[in-house]
Amino acid sequence: MTWQRRINGALVKFTGVQLTRVRPAAQSSPAGPAPAPASAPEELVRPPADPRADRLLVAPVFIMSPVRSGSTLLRSLLNAHPELHAPHELHVRRLTVGFGTPLARKAMEALGHNQADLEHMLWDRVLHRELVRSGKRTIVDKTPANAFAYARISACWPDARYVFLLRHPASIAASWYEADPVKRTREEAASDALRYMKAVQRARKALTGLTVRYEDLTGEPEKTTRAICDFLEVEWEPGMLAYGEQKVVQKGLGDWSDKIRSGAVQQGRDLPGPDEIPDLLKPMCRSWGYLPEEEGR
């Protein structure tokens, strides 16, 4: 018996107190839990080496749109189609992986996988699982922030298809402000929304896809959804326009207004006049055809 044990035994005998060594918690840190691994750097991003083995999804669909542009309405309409599964915003581009140890990194590199490859496999697996559980054929993701990662998404899924959803920039900014007027001023809303618009514009220039306008979607829903179905090579379904009757209206991440909850397409707000458009947004209005060149000067 060591002297420490003898002393501890005497303490227990005469005082009833026993000394116990406190073991440090595994992986504990005064600063809190370890941060999630950073996303793979751009130089590691590349298409799948073997698409048939590395990808489970076939021709996924991505709606590239700014915030408050009607993407929730569009995904509700598409989700009412028997072959299209359009869940709430999924944000898979934020899912990252870490190796944990240098040995794990070497093991994956020996298999031909870098960090970006593994992240792409994770994204694909998450979306594929969601699609399989839906029982449908094609998945549609409408996360607005995907526009900032269009190059990464196109590298992950070389066969992906894109629907670009546009709306009058001033209407987007107004709706973004109204969504939380305490969080942002009208000027801040316009500036923040413009970031998304510019990202969508970059994606439109780099990728091939179908451009749809919110004003057409709400003004001529049948004509517009028929065009989308033609692009996606699926038969148009009348039930898409009455999506609320198909029990596909489910609250999730993304806008959730009374118009969406109604279960039917509602007419959009009146377009703003030229004098109601913030100067900051006029170049984008001209670029998207909402403001004639002479009225923007």
PDB file of C-alpha atoms in Angstrom, residues 8-189:
ATOM      1  CA  ASN A   8      -6.567   8.302   2.441  1.00  0.00           C
ATOM      2  CA  GLY A   9      -7.533   5.222   4.466  1.00  0.00           C
ATOM      3  CA  ALA A  10      -6.887   7.090   7.722  1.00  0.00           C
ATOM      4  CA  LEU A  11      -8.995  10.042   6.538  1.00  0.00           C
ATOM      5  CA  VAL A  12     -11.884   7.722   5.748  1.00  0.00           C
ATOM      6  CA  LYS A  13     -11.563   5.954   9.117  1.00  0.00           C
ATOM      7  CA  PHE A  14     -11.458   9.060  11.315  1.00  0.00           C
ATOM      8  CA  THR A  15     -13.343  11.702   9.267  1.00  0.00           C
ATOM      9  CA  GLY A  16     -15.382   9.837   6.671  1.00  0.00           C
ATOM     10  CA  VAL A  17     -13.764  11.958   3.940  1.00  0.00           C
ATOM     11  CA  GLN A  18     -11.982  10.445   0.957  1.00  0.00           C
ATOM     12  CA  LEU A  19      -9.732  12.325  -1.464  1.00  0.00           C
ATOM     13  CA  THR A  20     -10.353  11.609  -5.148  1.00  0.00           C
ATOM     14  CA  ARG A  21      -8.271  12.825  -8.067  1.00  0.00           C
ATOM     15  CA  VAL A  22     -10.302  14.850 -10.559  1.00  0.00           C
ATOM     16  CA  ARG A  23      -9.725  13.644 -14.107  1.00  0.00           C
ATOM     17  CA  PRO A  24      -9.831  16.283 -16.874  1.00  0.00           C
ATOM     18  CA  ALA A  25     -12.805  15.989 -19.208  1.00  0.00           C
ATOM     19  CA  ALA A  26     -11.910  14.507 -22.560  1.00  0.00           C
ATOM     20  CA  GLN A  27     -11.352  17.165 -25.211  1.00  0.00           C
ATOM     21  CA  SER A  28     -12.525  19.905 -22.860  1.00  0.00           C
ATOM     22  CA  SER A  29     -11.457  23.482 -23.432  1.00  0.00           C
ATOM     23  CA  PRO A  30     -12.029  26.713 -21.500  1.00  0.00           C
ATOM     24  CA  ALA A  31     -13.029  28.280 -24.815  1.00  0.00           C
ATOM     25  CA  GLY A  32     -15.784  25.723 -25.415  1.00  0.00           C
ATOM     26  CA  PRO A  33     -16.104  22.910 -27.952  1.00  0.00           C
ATOM     27  CA  ALA A  34     -13.708  22.700 -30.839  1.00  0.00           C
ATOM     28  CA  PRO A  35     -14.914  24.602 -33.923  1.00  0.00           C
ATOM     29  CA  ALA A  36     -16.211  22.716 -36.919  1.00  0.00           C
ATOM     30  CA  PRO A  37     -13.607  22.094 -39.628  1.00  0.00           C
ATOM     31  CA  ALA A  38     -13.372  24.799 -42.241  1.00  0.00           C
ATOM     32  CA  SER A  39     -14.787  24.071 -45.679  1.00  0.00           C
ATOM     33  CA  ALA A  40     -12.310  22.743 -48.206  1.00  0.00           C
ATOM     34  CA  PRO A  41     -10.267  25.452 -49.959  1.00  0.00           C
ATOM     35  CA  GLU A  42     -11.124  26.322 -53.532  1.00  0.00           C
ATOM     36  CA  GLU A  43      -7.991  24.742 -54.988  1.00  0.00           C
ATOM     37  CA  LEU A  44      -9.169  21.297 -53.823  1.00  0.00           C
ATOM     38  CA  VAL A  45     -12.561  21.498 -55.556  1.00  0.00           C
ATOM     39  CA  ARG A  46     -12.897  19.235 -58.587  1.00  0.00           C
ATOM     40  CA  PRO A  47     -15.514  17.127 -60.366  1.00  0.00           C
ATOM     41  CA  PRO A  48     -16.015  13.515 -59.244  1.00  0.00           C
ATOM     42  CA  ALA A  49     -13.346  11.158 -60.516  1.00  0.00           C
ATOM     43  CA  ASP A  50     -15.960   8.486 -61.246  1.00  0.00           C
ATOM     44  CA  PRO A  51     -19.484   9.980 -61.286  1.00  0.00           C
ATOM     45  CA  ARG A  52     -21.180   6.562 -61.422  1.00  0.00           C
ATOM     46  CA  ALA A  53     -19.403   5.430 -58.251  1.00  0.00           C
ATOM     47  CA  ASP A  54     -19.025   8.768 -56.455  1.00  0.00           C
ATOM     48  CA  ARG A  55     -22.570  10.125 -56.910  1.00  0.00           C
ATOM     49  CA  LEU A  56     -25.939   8.654 -56.039  1.00  0.00           C
ATOM     50  CA  LEU A  57     -28.004  11.594 -57.326  1.00  0.00           C
ATOM     51  CA  VAL A  58     -28.800  11.929 -61.002  1.00  0.00           C
ATOM     52  CA  ALA A  59     -29.419  15.412 -62.446  1.00  0.00           C
ATOM     53  CA  PRO A  60     -30.445  17.246 -59.256  1.00  0.00           C
ATOM     54  CA  VAL A  61     -32.176  20.611 -59.669  1.00  0.00           C
ATOM     55  CA  PHE A  62     -31.099  23.833 -57.969  1.00  0.00           C
ATOM     56  CA  ILE A  63     -33.192  26.993 -57.842  1.00  0.00           C
ATOM     57  CA  MET A  64     -30.765  29.920 -57.903  1.00  0.00           C
ATOM     58  CA  SER A  65     -32.531  32.954 -56.482  1.00  0.00           C
ATOM     59  CA  PRO A  66     -32.069  35.937 -54.195  1.00  0.00           C
ATOM     60  CA  VAL A  67     -33.803  36.069 -50.838  1.00  0.00           C
ATOM     61  CA  ARG A  68     -37.518  37.029 -50.886  1.00  0.00           C
ATOM     62  CA  SER A  69     -37.856  36.260 -54.574  1.00  0.00           C
ATOM     63  CA  GLY A  70     -40.638  33.673 -54.377  1.00  0.00           C
ATOM     64  CA  SER A  71     -38.488  30.558 -54.034  1.00  0.00           C
ATOM     65  CA  THR A  72     -40.744  29.088 -51.345  1.00  0.00           C
ATOM     66  CA  LEU A  73     -43.749  29.449 -53.637  1.00  0.00           C
ATOM     67  CA  LEU A  74     -41.838  27.856 -56.512  1.00  0.00           C
ATOM     68  CA  ARG A  75     -40.631  24.945 -54.427  1.00  0.00           C
ATOM     69  CA  SER A  76     -44.192  24.367 -53.127  1.00  0.00           C
ATOM     70  CA  LEU A  77     -45.486  24.224 -56.701  1.00  0.00           C
ATOM     71  CA  LEU A  78     -42.723  21.835 -57.749  1.00  0.00           C
ATOM     72  CA  ASN A  79     -43.126  19.694 -54.655  1.00  0.00           C
ATOM     73  CA  ALA A  80     -46.755  19.091 -55.651  1.00  0.00           C
ATOM     74  CA  HIS A  81     -45.492  17.263 -58.734  1.00  0.00           C
ATOM     75  CA  PRO A  82     -45.427  13.471 -58.302  1.00  0.00           C
ATOM     76  CA  GLU A  83     -41.867  13.210 -59.661  1.00  0.00           C
ATOM     77  CA  LEU A  84     -40.264  16.243 -57.976  1.00  0.00           C
ATOM     78  CA  HIS A  85     -39.252  16.474 -54.326  1.00  0.00           C
ATOM     79  CA  ALA A  86     -38.611  20.076 -53.247  1.00  0.00           C
ATOM     80  CA  PRO A  87     -38.065  20.217 -49.468  1.00  0.00           C
ATOM     81  CA  HIS A  88     -37.234  23.278 -47.389  1.00  0.00           C
ATOM     82  CA  GLU A  89     -33.835  24.962 -47.645  1.00  0.00           C
ATOM     83  CA  LEU A  90     -31.152  22.336 -47.028  1.00  0.00           C
ATOM     84  CA  HIS A  91     -27.898  24.363 -46.796  1.00  0.00           C
ATOM     85  CA  VAL A  92     -25.764  21.315 -47.582  1.00  0.00           C
ATOM     86  CA  ARG A  93     -22.930  23.527 -48.788  1.00  0.00           C
ATOM     87  CA  ARG A  94     -22.237  24.359 -45.137  1.00  0.00           C
ATOM     88  CA  LEU A  95     -21.607  20.690 -44.254  1.00  0.00           C
ATOM     89  CA  THR A  96     -17.885  20.099 -43.844  1.00  0.00           C
ATOM     90  CA  VAL A  97     -15.656  17.169 -42.950  1.00  0.00           C
ATOM     91  CA  GLY A  98     -12.468  16.919 -40.915  1.00  0.00           C
ATOM     92  CA  PHE A  99      -9.770  14.272 -40.935  1.00  0.00           C
ATOM     93  CA  GLY A 100      -9.108  14.340 -37.194  1.00  0.00           C
ATOM     94  CA  THR A 101      -5.587  12.974 -37.544  1.00  0.00           C
ATOM     95  CA  PRO A 102      -2.809  13.116 -40.157  1.00  0.00           C
ATOM     96  CA  LEU A 103      -3.134   9.333 -40.485  1.00  0.00           C
ATOM     97  CA  ALA A 104      -6.794   9.645 -41.518  1.00  0.00           C
ATOM     98  CA  ARG A 105      -5.837  12.268 -44.087  1.00  0.00           C
ATOM     99  CA  LYS A 106      -3.152   9.992 -45.527  1.00  0.00           C
ATOM    100  CA  ALA A 107      -5.583   7.077 -45.631  1.00  0.00           C
ATOM    101  CA  MET A 108      -8.136   9.088 -47.615  1.00  0.00           C
ATOM    102  CA  GLU A 109      -5.476  10.486 -49.937  1.00  0.00           C
ATOM    103  CA  ALA A 110      -4.360   6.928 -50.632  1.00  0.00           C
ATOM    104  CA  LEU A 111      -7.931   6.247 -51.803  1.00  0.00           C
ATOM    105  CA  GLY A 112      -7.781   9.344 -54.007  1.00  0.00           C
ATOM    106  CA  HIS A 113     -10.014  11.582 -51.842  1.00  0.00           C
ATOM    107  CA  ASN A 114      -9.193  15.087 -50.651  1.00  0.00           C
ATOM    108  CA  GLN A 115     -11.356  17.111 -48.279  1.00  0.00           C
ATOM    109  CA  ALA A 116     -13.513  18.607 -51.039  1.00  0.00           C
ATOM    110  CA  ASP A 117     -14.167  15.146 -52.493  1.00  0.00           C
ATOM    111  CA  LEU A 118     -15.391  13.877 -49.129  1.00  0.00           C
ATOM    112  CA  GLU A 119     -17.588  16.926 -48.599  1.00  0.00           C
ATOM    113  CA  HIS A 120     -19.158  16.413 -52.013  1.00  0.00           C
ATOM    114  CA  MET A 121     -19.864  12.779 -51.172  1.00  0.00           C
ATOM    115  CA  LEU A 122     -21.495  13.893 -47.931  1.00  0.00           C
ATOM    116  CA  TRP A 123     -23.669  16.474 -49.703  1.00  0.00           C
ATOM    117  CA  ASP A 124     -24.699  13.921 -52.288  1.00  0.00           C
ATOM    118  CA  ARG A 125     -25.535  11.313 -49.672  1.00  0.00           C
ATOM    119  CA  VAL A 126     -27.673  13.713 -47.623  1.00  0.00           C
ATOM    120  CA  LEU A 127     -29.697  14.825 -50.654  1.00  0.00           C
ATOM    121  CA  HIS A 128     -30.010  11.275 -51.972  1.00  0.00           C
ATOM    122  CA  ARG A 129     -31.337   9.997 -48.659  1.00  0.00           C
ATOM    123  CA  GLU A 130     -33.929  12.777 -48.604  1.00  0.00           C
ATOM    124  CA  LEU A 131     -34.947  11.921 -52.154  1.00  0.00           C
ATOM    125  CA  VAL A 132     -35.246   8.191 -51.478  1.00  0.00           C
ATOM    126  CA  ARG A 133     -37.418   8.826 -48.429  1.00  0.00           C
ATOM    127  CA  SER A 134     -39.749  10.949 -50.556  1.00  0.00           C
ATOM    128  CA  GLY A 135     -40.299   8.156 -53.061  1.00  0.00           C
ATOM    129  CA  LYS A 136     -39.868  10.581 -55.964  1.00  0.00           C
ATOM    130  CA  ARG A 137     -37.437  10.741 -58.868  1.00  0.00           C
ATOM    131  CA  THR A 138     -35.747  14.160 -58.745  1.00  0.00           C
ATOM    132  CA  ILE A 139     -34.725  16.431 -55.887  1.00  0.00           C
ATOM    133  CA  VAL A 140     -34.977  20.235 -56.025  1.00  0.00           C
ATOM    134  CA  ASP A 141     -33.017  22.445 -53.617  1.00  0.00           C
ATOM    135  CA  LYS A 142     -33.978  26.093 -53.356  1.00  0.00           C
ATOM    136  CA  THR A 143     -31.514  27.454 -50.755  1.00  0.00           C
ATOM    137  CA  PRO A 144     -30.858  31.105 -51.790  1.00  0.00           C
ATOM    138  CA  ALA A 145     -27.301  31.038 -50.421  1.00  0.00           C
ATOM    139  CA  ASN A 146     -26.447  28.366 -52.998  1.00  0.00           C
ATOM    140  CA  ALA A 147     -25.924  31.208 -55.457  1.00  0.00           C
ATOM    141  CA  PHE A 148     -22.736  32.103 -53.587  1.00  0.00           C
ATOM    142  CA  ALA A 149     -21.440  28.560 -54.155  1.00  0.00           C
ATOM    143  CA  TYR A 150     -22.611  27.931 -57.717  1.00  0.00           C
ATOM    144  CA  ALA A 151     -19.109  26.940 -58.859  1.00  0.00           C
ATOM    145  CA  ARG A 152     -18.772  24.423 -56.041  1.00  0.00           C
ATOM    146  CA  ILE A 153     -22.222  22.966 -56.688  1.00  0.00           C
ATOM    147  CA  SER A 154     -21.589  22.621 -60.413  1.00  0.00           C
ATOM    148  CA  ALA A 155     -18.298  20.852 -59.671  1.00  0.00           C
ATOM    149  CA  CYS A 156     -20.012  18.498 -57.231  1.00  0.00           C
ATOM    150  CA  TRP A 157     -22.820  17.604 -59.643  1.00  0.00           C
ATOM    151  CA  PRO A 158     -21.693  18.118 -63.258  1.00  0.00           C
ATOM    152  CA  ASP A 159     -25.126  16.983 -64.481  1.00  0.00           C
ATOM    153  CA  ALA A 160     -27.099  19.394 -62.253  1.00  0.00           C
ATOM    154  CA  ARG A 161     -29.851  21.545 -63.742  1.00  0.00           C
ATOM    155  CA  TYR A 162     -30.602  25.136 -62.769  1.00  0.00           C
ATOM    156  CA  VAL A 163     -33.681  27.323 -62.578  1.00  0.00           C
ATOM    157  CA  PHE A 164     -32.864  31.019 -62.096  1.00  0.00           C
ATOM    158  CA  LEU A 165     -35.683  32.818 -60.304  1.00  0.00           C
ATOM    159  CA  LEU A 166     -35.687  36.607 -60.677  1.00  0.00           C
ATOM    160  CA  ARG A 167     -37.906  39.284 -59.167  1.00  0.00           C
ATOM    161  CA  HIS A 168     -37.964  43.072 -59.385  1.00  0.00           C
ATOM    162  CA  PRO A 169     -34.955  44.121 -57.273  1.00  0.00           C
ATOM    163  CA  ALA A 170     -36.896  46.873 -55.477  1.00  0.00           C
ATOM    164  CA  SER A 171     -39.635  44.380 -54.556  1.00  0.00           C
ATOM    165  CA  ILE A 172     -37.017  41.997 -53.202  1.00  0.00           C
ATOM    166  CA  ALA A 173     -35.472  44.738 -51.082  1.00  0.00           C
ATOM    167  CA  ALA A 174     -38.860  45.890 -49.772  1.00  0.00           C
ATOM    168  CA  SER A 175     -39.856  42.351 -48.836  1.00  0.00           C
ATOM    169  CA  TRP A 176     -36.482  41.727 -47.183  1.00  0.00           C
ATOM    170  CA  TYR A 177     -36.947  44.853 -45.071  1.00  0.00           C
ATOM    171  CA  GLU A 178     -40.518  43.926 -44.141  1.00  0.00           C
ATOM    172  CA  ALA A 179     -39.394  40.463 -43.045  1.00  0.00           C
ATOM    173  CA  ASP A 180     -37.564  42.023 -40.080  1.00  0.00           C
ATOM    174  CA  PRO A 181     -37.690  45.844 -39.921  1.00  0.00           C
ATOM    175  CA  VAL A 182     -36.020  45.789 -36.502  1.00  0.00           C
ATOM    176  CA  LYS A 183     -33.002  43.871 -37.767  1.00  0.00           C
ATOM    177  CA  ARG A 184     -32.269  46.034 -40.809  1.00  0.00           C
ATOM    178  CA  THR A 185     -33.125  49.452 -42.235  1.00  0.00           C
ATOM    179  CA  ARG A 186     -34.505  49.841 -45.752  1.00  0.00           C
ATOM    180  CA  GLU A 187     -31.058  50.866 -46.952  1.00  0.00           C
ATOM    181  CA  GLU A 188     -29.415  47.879 -45.273  1.00  0.00           C
ATOM    182  CA  ALA A 189     -32.065  45.572 -46.706  1.00  0.00           C
TER     183      ALA A 189
END
